[in-house]
PDB file of C-alpha atoms in Angstrom:
ATOM      1  CA  UNK C   1     -24.319 -12.289  80.523  1.00  0.00           C
ATOM      2  CA  UNK C   2     -25.159 -13.499  83.990  1.00  0.00           C
ATOM      3  CA  UNK C   3     -27.120 -11.729  86.692  1.00  0.00           C
ATOM      4  CA  UNK C   4     -30.433 -11.297  88.390  1.00  0.00           C
ATOM      5  CA  UNK C   5     -33.476 -10.568  86.252  1.00  0.00           C
ATOM      6  CA  UNK C   6     -33.513  -6.964  87.568  1.00  0.00           C
ATOM      7  CA  UNK C   7     -29.808  -6.420  86.814  1.00  0.00           C
ATOM      8  CA  UNK C   8     -30.090  -7.933  83.329  1.00  0.00           C
ATOM      9  CA  UNK C   9     -33.184  -5.855  82.531  1.00  0.00           C
ATOM     10  CA  UNK C  10     -31.363  -2.697  83.608  1.00  0.00           C
ATOM     11  CA  UNK C  11     -28.344  -3.648  81.513  1.00  0.00           C
ATOM     12  CA  UNK C  12     -30.362  -4.339  78.347  1.00  0.00           C
ATOM     13  CA  UNK C  13     -32.449  -1.178  78.720  1.00  0.00           C
ATOM     14  CA  UNK C  14     -29.365   1.052  78.971  1.00  0.00           C
ATOM     15  CA  UNK C  15     -28.530   2.583  75.596  1.00  0.00           C
ATOM     16  CA  UNK C  16     -25.131   1.728  74.163  1.00  0.00           C
ATOM     17  CA  UNK C  17     -24.546  -1.458  76.161  1.00  0.00           C
ATOM     18  CA  UNK C  18     -24.866  -3.681  73.108  1.00  0.00           C
ATOM     19  CA  UNK C  19     -23.663  -2.617  69.685  1.00  0.00           C
ATOM     20  CA  UNK C  20     -23.611  -4.259  66.293  1.00  0.00           C
ATOM     21  CA  UNK C  21     -21.099  -3.405  63.590  1.00  0.00           C
ATOM     22  CA  UNK C  22     -21.924  -4.704  60.134  1.00  0.00           C
ATOM     23  CA  UNK C  23     -19.697  -4.968  57.101  1.00  0.00           C
ATOM     24  CA  UNK C  24     -18.624  -1.778  55.341  1.00  0.00           C
ATOM     25  CA  UNK C  25     -21.522  -0.349  53.275  1.00  0.00           C
ATOM     26  CA  UNK C  26     -23.906  -2.923  54.777  1.00  0.00           C
ATOM     27  CA  UNK C  27     -27.611  -2.308  54.713  1.00  0.00           C
ATOM     28  CA  UNK C  28     -30.761  -4.378  55.008  1.00  0.00           C
ATOM     29  CA  UNK C  29     -32.014  -6.395  57.955  1.00  0.00           C
ATOM     30  CA  UNK C  30     -30.404  -8.730  60.451  1.00  0.00           C
ATOM     31  CA  UNK C  31     -32.045 -11.047  62.966  1.00  0.00           C
ATOM     32  CA  UNK C  32     -30.991 -10.946  66.618  1.00  0.00           C
ATOM     33  CA  UNK C  33     -31.864 -14.063  68.612  1.00  0.00           C
ATOM     34  CA  UNK C  34     -31.998 -13.699  72.392  1.00  0.00           C
ATOM     35  CA  UNK C  35     -32.107 -16.740  74.641  1.00  0.00           C
ATOM     36  CA  UNK C  36     -32.696 -16.597  78.378  1.00  0.00           C
ATOM     37  CA  UNK C  37     -31.814 -19.544  80.618  1.00  0.00           C
ATOM     38  CA  UNK C  38     -32.891 -19.493  84.255  1.00  0.00           C
ATOM     39  CA  UNK C  39     -29.841 -21.529  85.300  1.00  0.00           C
ATOM     40  CA  UNK C  40     -31.874 -24.172  87.061  1.00  0.00           C
ATOM     41  CA  UNK C  41     -31.230 -27.885  86.865  1.00  0.00           C
ATOM     42  CA  UNK C  42     -34.074 -28.202  84.336  1.00  0.00           C
ATOM     43  CA  UNK C  43     -32.572 -25.395  82.161  1.00  0.00           C
ATOM     44  CA  UNK C  44     -35.835 -23.644  81.525  1.00  0.00           C
ATOM     45  CA  UNK C  45     -35.283 -21.272  78.578  1.00  0.00           C
ATOM     46  CA  UNK C  46     -37.116 -18.661  76.568  1.00  0.00           C
ATOM     47  CA  UNK C  47     -36.072 -17.488  73.109  1.00  0.00           C
ATOM     48  CA  UNK C  48     -37.111 -14.440  71.136  1.00  0.00           C
ATOM     49  CA  UNK C  49     -35.985 -12.838  67.895  1.00  0.00           C
ATOM     50  CA  UNK C  50     -35.779  -9.187  66.898  1.00  0.00           C
ATOM     51  CA  UNK C  51     -35.176  -7.625  63.523  1.00  0.00           C
ATOM     52  CA  UNK C  52     -32.482  -4.977  63.223  1.00  0.00           C
ATOM     53  CA  UNK C  53     -32.733  -2.610  60.269  1.00  0.00           C
ATOM     54  CA  UNK C  54     -29.433  -1.235  58.995  1.00  0.00           C
ATOM     55  CA  UNK C  55     -29.727   1.950  56.992  1.00  0.00           C
ATOM     56  CA  UNK C  56     -26.989   2.423  54.442  1.00  0.00           C
ATOM     57  CA  UNK C  57     -24.623   5.337  54.934  1.00  0.00           C
ATOM     58  CA  UNK C  58     -24.568   8.002  52.250  1.00  0.00           C
ATOM     59  CA  UNK C  59     -20.922   8.016  51.234  1.00  0.00           C
ATOM     60  CA  UNK C  60     -19.578  11.077  49.478  1.00  0.00           C
ATOM     61  CA  UNK C  61     -18.952  10.811  45.755  1.00  0.00           C
ATOM     62  CA  UNK C  62     -15.432  11.246  44.401  1.00  0.00           C
ATOM     63  CA  UNK C  63     -14.033  12.854  41.275  1.00  0.00           C
ATOM     64  CA  UNK C  64     -10.603  12.407  39.750  1.00  0.00           C
ATOM     65  CA  UNK C  65      -9.342  15.101  37.428  1.00  0.00           C
ATOM     66  CA  UNK C  66      -6.671  14.660  34.783  1.00  0.00           C
ATOM     67  CA  UNK C  67      -3.187  16.102  35.029  1.00  0.00           C
ATOM     68  CA  UNK C  68      -2.735  19.483  33.421  1.00  0.00           C
ATOM     69  CA  UNK C  69      -4.622  22.694  33.845  1.00  0.00           C
ATOM     70  CA  UNK C  70      -6.607  25.020  31.646  1.00  0.00           C
ATOM     71  CA  UNK C  71      -4.725  27.964  30.165  1.00  0.00           C
ATOM     72  CA  UNK C  72      -3.742  30.813  32.438  1.00  0.00           C
ATOM     73  CA  UNK C  73      -4.062  34.526  31.840  1.00  0.00           C
ATOM     74  CA  UNK C  74      -4.496  34.664  28.089  1.00  0.00           C
ATOM     75  CA  UNK C  75      -6.989  36.510  25.986  1.00  0.00           C
ATOM     76  CA  UNK C  76      -9.073  34.929  23.236  1.00  0.00           C
ATOM     77  CA  UNK C  77      -8.532  31.481  24.732  1.00  0.00           C
ATOM     78  CA  UNK C  78      -9.775  28.342  22.985  1.00  0.00           C
ATOM     79  CA  UNK C  79      -9.290  25.288  25.179  1.00  0.00           C
ATOM     80  CA  UNK C  80     -10.319  21.674  24.733  1.00  0.00           C
ATOM     81  CA  UNK C  81     -10.805  20.060  28.143  1.00  0.00           C
ATOM     82  CA  UNK C  82      -8.551  17.018  28.553  1.00  0.00           C
ATOM     83  CA  UNK C  83     -10.248  13.673  28.953  1.00  0.00           C
ATOM     84  CA  UNK C  84      -9.655  11.568  32.018  1.00  0.00           C
ATOM     85  CA  UNK C  85     -12.243  12.901  34.466  1.00  0.00           C
ATOM     86  CA  UNK C  86     -13.750  10.012  36.430  1.00  0.00           C
ATOM     87  CA  UNK C  87     -16.426   9.956  39.087  1.00  0.00           C
ATOM     88  CA  UNK C  88     -17.402   7.292  41.611  1.00  0.00           C
ATOM     89  CA  UNK C  89     -20.165   6.882  44.149  1.00  0.00           C
ATOM     90  CA  UNK C  90     -20.586   3.538  45.934  1.00  0.00           C
ATOM     91  CA  UNK C  91     -24.178   4.432  46.800  1.00  0.00           C
ATOM     92  CA  UNK C  92     -25.333   5.305  43.278  1.00  0.00           C
ATOM     93  CA  UNK C  93     -25.404   1.855  41.693  1.00  0.00           C
ATOM     94  CA  UNK C  94     -27.117   2.275  38.321  1.00  0.00           C
ATOM     95  CA  UNK C  95     -29.028   5.382  39.434  1.00  0.00           C
ATOM     96  CA  UNK C  96     -28.307   8.608  37.571  1.00  0.00           C
ATOM     97  CA  UNK C  97     -25.898  11.134  39.074  1.00  0.00           C
ATOM     98  CA  UNK C  98     -25.054  14.691  38.123  1.00  0.00           C
ATOM     99  CA  UNK C  99     -21.733  16.339  37.361  1.00  0.00           C
ATOM    100  CA  UNK C 100     -21.472  20.107  36.969  1.00  0.00           C
ATOM    101  CA  UNK C 101     -18.847  22.152  35.180  1.00  0.00           C
ATOM    102  CA  UNK C 102     -18.586  25.789  36.188  1.00  0.00           C
ATOM    103  CA  UNK C 103     -16.446  28.714  35.153  1.00  0.00           C
ATOM    104  CA  UNK C 104     -15.179  30.073  38.462  1.00  0.00           C
ATOM    105  CA  UNK C 105     -12.472  32.593  37.719  1.00  0.00           C
ATOM    106  CA  UNK C 106     -11.938  35.440  35.311  1.00  0.00           C
ATOM    107  CA  UNK C 107     -14.195  37.978  33.767  1.00  0.00           C
ATOM    108  CA  UNK C 108     -16.707  35.777  31.966  1.00  0.00           C
ATOM    109  CA  UNK C 109     -18.534  37.594  29.206  1.00  0.00           C
ATOM    110  CA  UNK C 110     -21.443  36.817  26.935  1.00  0.00           C
ATOM    111  CA  UNK C 111     -18.920  36.029  24.207  1.00  0.00           C
ATOM    112  CA  UNK C 112     -17.556  33.086  26.212  1.00  0.00           C
ATOM    113  CA  UNK C 113     -18.746  29.620  25.184  1.00  0.00           C
ATOM    114  CA  UNK C 114     -18.645  26.288  26.996  1.00  0.00           C
ATOM    115  CA  UNK C 115     -19.461  23.777  24.247  1.00  0.00           C
ATOM    116  CA  UNK C 116     -20.373  20.182  25.021  1.00  0.00           C
ATOM    117  CA  UNK C 117     -21.100  19.162  21.422  1.00  0.00           C
ATOM    118  CA  UNK C 118     -23.316  16.154  20.790  1.00  0.00           C
ATOM    119  CA  UNK C 119     -23.872  14.218  23.987  1.00  0.00           C
ATOM    120  CA  UNK C 120     -23.557  10.429  23.837  1.00  0.00           C
ATOM    121  CA  UNK C 121     -26.434   8.108  24.634  1.00  0.00           C
ATOM    122  CA  UNK C 122     -27.054   8.029  28.379  1.00  0.00           C
ATOM    123  CA  UNK C 123     -25.776  11.566  29.076  1.00  0.00           C
ATOM    124  CA  UNK C 124     -28.152  14.532  29.132  1.00  0.00           C
ATOM    125  CA  UNK C 125     -27.891  18.220  29.899  1.00  0.00           C
ATOM    126  CA  UNK C 126     -30.057  18.433  33.017  1.00  0.00           C
ATOM    127  CA  UNK C 127     -29.644  22.085  33.864  1.00  0.00           C
ATOM    128  CA  UNK C 128     -27.757  25.257  33.489  1.00  0.00           C
ATOM    129  CA  UNK C 129     -27.083  27.853  30.905  1.00  0.00           C
ATOM    130  CA  UNK C 130     -24.105  29.927  30.111  1.00  0.00           C
ATOM    131  CA  UNK C 131     -25.512  32.974  31.828  1.00  0.00           C
ATOM    132  CA  UNK C 132     -24.839  34.557  35.178  1.00  0.00           C
ATOM    133  CA  UNK C 133     -23.680  31.395  36.958  1.00  0.00           C
ATOM    134  CA  UNK C 134     -21.715  29.834  34.067  1.00  0.00           C
ATOM    135  CA  UNK C 135     -22.687  26.265  35.059  1.00  0.00           C
ATOM    136  CA  UNK C 136     -23.671  23.256  32.986  1.00  0.00           C
ATOM    137  CA  UNK C 137     -25.002  20.181  34.784  1.00  0.00           C
ATOM    138  CA  UNK C 138     -25.006  16.809  33.041  1.00  0.00           C
ATOM    139  CA  UNK C 139     -26.840  13.700  34.176  1.00  0.00           C
ATOM    140  CA  UNK C 140     -26.319  10.000  33.495  1.00  0.00           C
ATOM    141  CA  UNK C 141     -25.127   6.797  35.047  1.00  0.00           C
ATOM    142  CA  UNK C 142     -21.595   6.816  36.386  1.00  0.00           C
ATOM    143  CA  UNK C 143     -20.557   4.513  33.554  1.00  0.00           C
ATOM    144  CA  UNK C 144     -22.047   6.766  30.836  1.00  0.00           C
ATOM    145  CA  UNK C 145     -20.612   9.962  32.346  1.00  0.00           C
ATOM    146  CA  UNK C 146     -17.158   8.409  32.841  1.00  0.00           C
ATOM    147  CA  UNK C 147     -17.105   7.143  29.256  1.00  0.00           C
ATOM    148  CA  UNK C 148     -18.004  10.624  27.967  1.00  0.00           C
ATOM    149  CA  UNK C 149     -15.547  12.446  30.240  1.00  0.00           C
ATOM    150  CA  UNK C 150     -12.687  10.096  29.272  1.00  0.00           C
ATOM    151  CA  UNK C 151     -12.604  11.634  25.798  1.00  0.00           C
ATOM    152  CA  UNK C 152     -10.316  14.602  25.180  1.00  0.00           C
ATOM    153  CA  UNK C 153     -12.424  17.517  24.032  1.00  0.00           C
ATOM    154  CA  UNK C 154     -15.647  16.365  25.714  1.00  0.00           C
ATOM    155  CA  UNK C 155     -15.952  20.055  26.658  1.00  0.00           C
ATOM    156  CA  UNK C 156     -14.535  22.951  24.711  1.00  0.00           C
ATOM    157  CA  UNK C 157     -14.186  26.397  26.174  1.00  0.00           C
ATOM    158  CA  UNK C 158     -13.731  29.546  24.141  1.00  0.00           C
ATOM    159  CA  UNK C 159     -13.211  32.869  25.868  1.00  0.00           C
ATOM    160  CA  UNK C 160     -12.507  36.444  24.997  1.00  0.00           C
ATOM    161  CA  UNK C 161     -10.909  36.807  28.444  1.00  0.00           C
ATOM    162  CA  UNK C 162      -8.682  34.814  30.820  1.00  0.00           C
ATOM    163  CA  UNK C 163     -10.805  32.183  32.560  1.00  0.00           C
ATOM    164  CA  UNK C 164     -10.146  28.808  34.165  1.00  0.00           C
ATOM    165  CA  UNK C 165     -12.640  25.933  33.937  1.00  0.00           C
ATOM    166  CA  UNK C 166     -12.984  23.561  36.885  1.00  0.00           C
ATOM    167  CA  UNK C 167     -15.241  20.600  37.640  1.00  0.00           C
ATOM    168  CA  UNK C 168     -17.604  20.163  40.549  1.00  0.00           C
ATOM    169  CA  UNK C 169     -19.649  17.069  41.261  1.00  0.00           C
ATOM    170  CA  UNK C 170     -23.104  16.703  42.743  1.00  0.00           C
ATOM    171  CA  UNK C 171     -25.087  13.488  43.105  1.00  0.00           C
ATOM    172  CA  UNK C 172     -28.815  13.284  43.527  1.00  0.00           C
TER     173      UNK C 172
END
């Protein structure tokens, strides 16, 4: 940039004149070095550095569900949920995340059961009961949850009415 001190000061103080775009999912700090040269024959200069802090963006998690659907309008349904659910969250790293399974449709009754059996190491039931909201929330690392959800029958649903089971994901 070239200009008078007044013009340059106005330029640098105006928001949006200089932008920095880091790599995708970048975070941390960067150092900006600014050098001013007065343009004289002696090239008198001044240099300063500033630290720029880049806050990571919270990217949405993703879930992939297997092909196939739970049974339709049947009574006295017993259904073993197909394996093949996978979740991903680039921000989670090795931190625990949550995945919730909820009965959304049908006339759920107290006789309906969503059975998760014995949970593997690294996966815990972190909330929910089969009551009014019909939600179970499980917590673990993405790796532990994906390993568990890859197994056919990781959830079993038994109903005295016609109900579909769907998956929702929530990360914390």
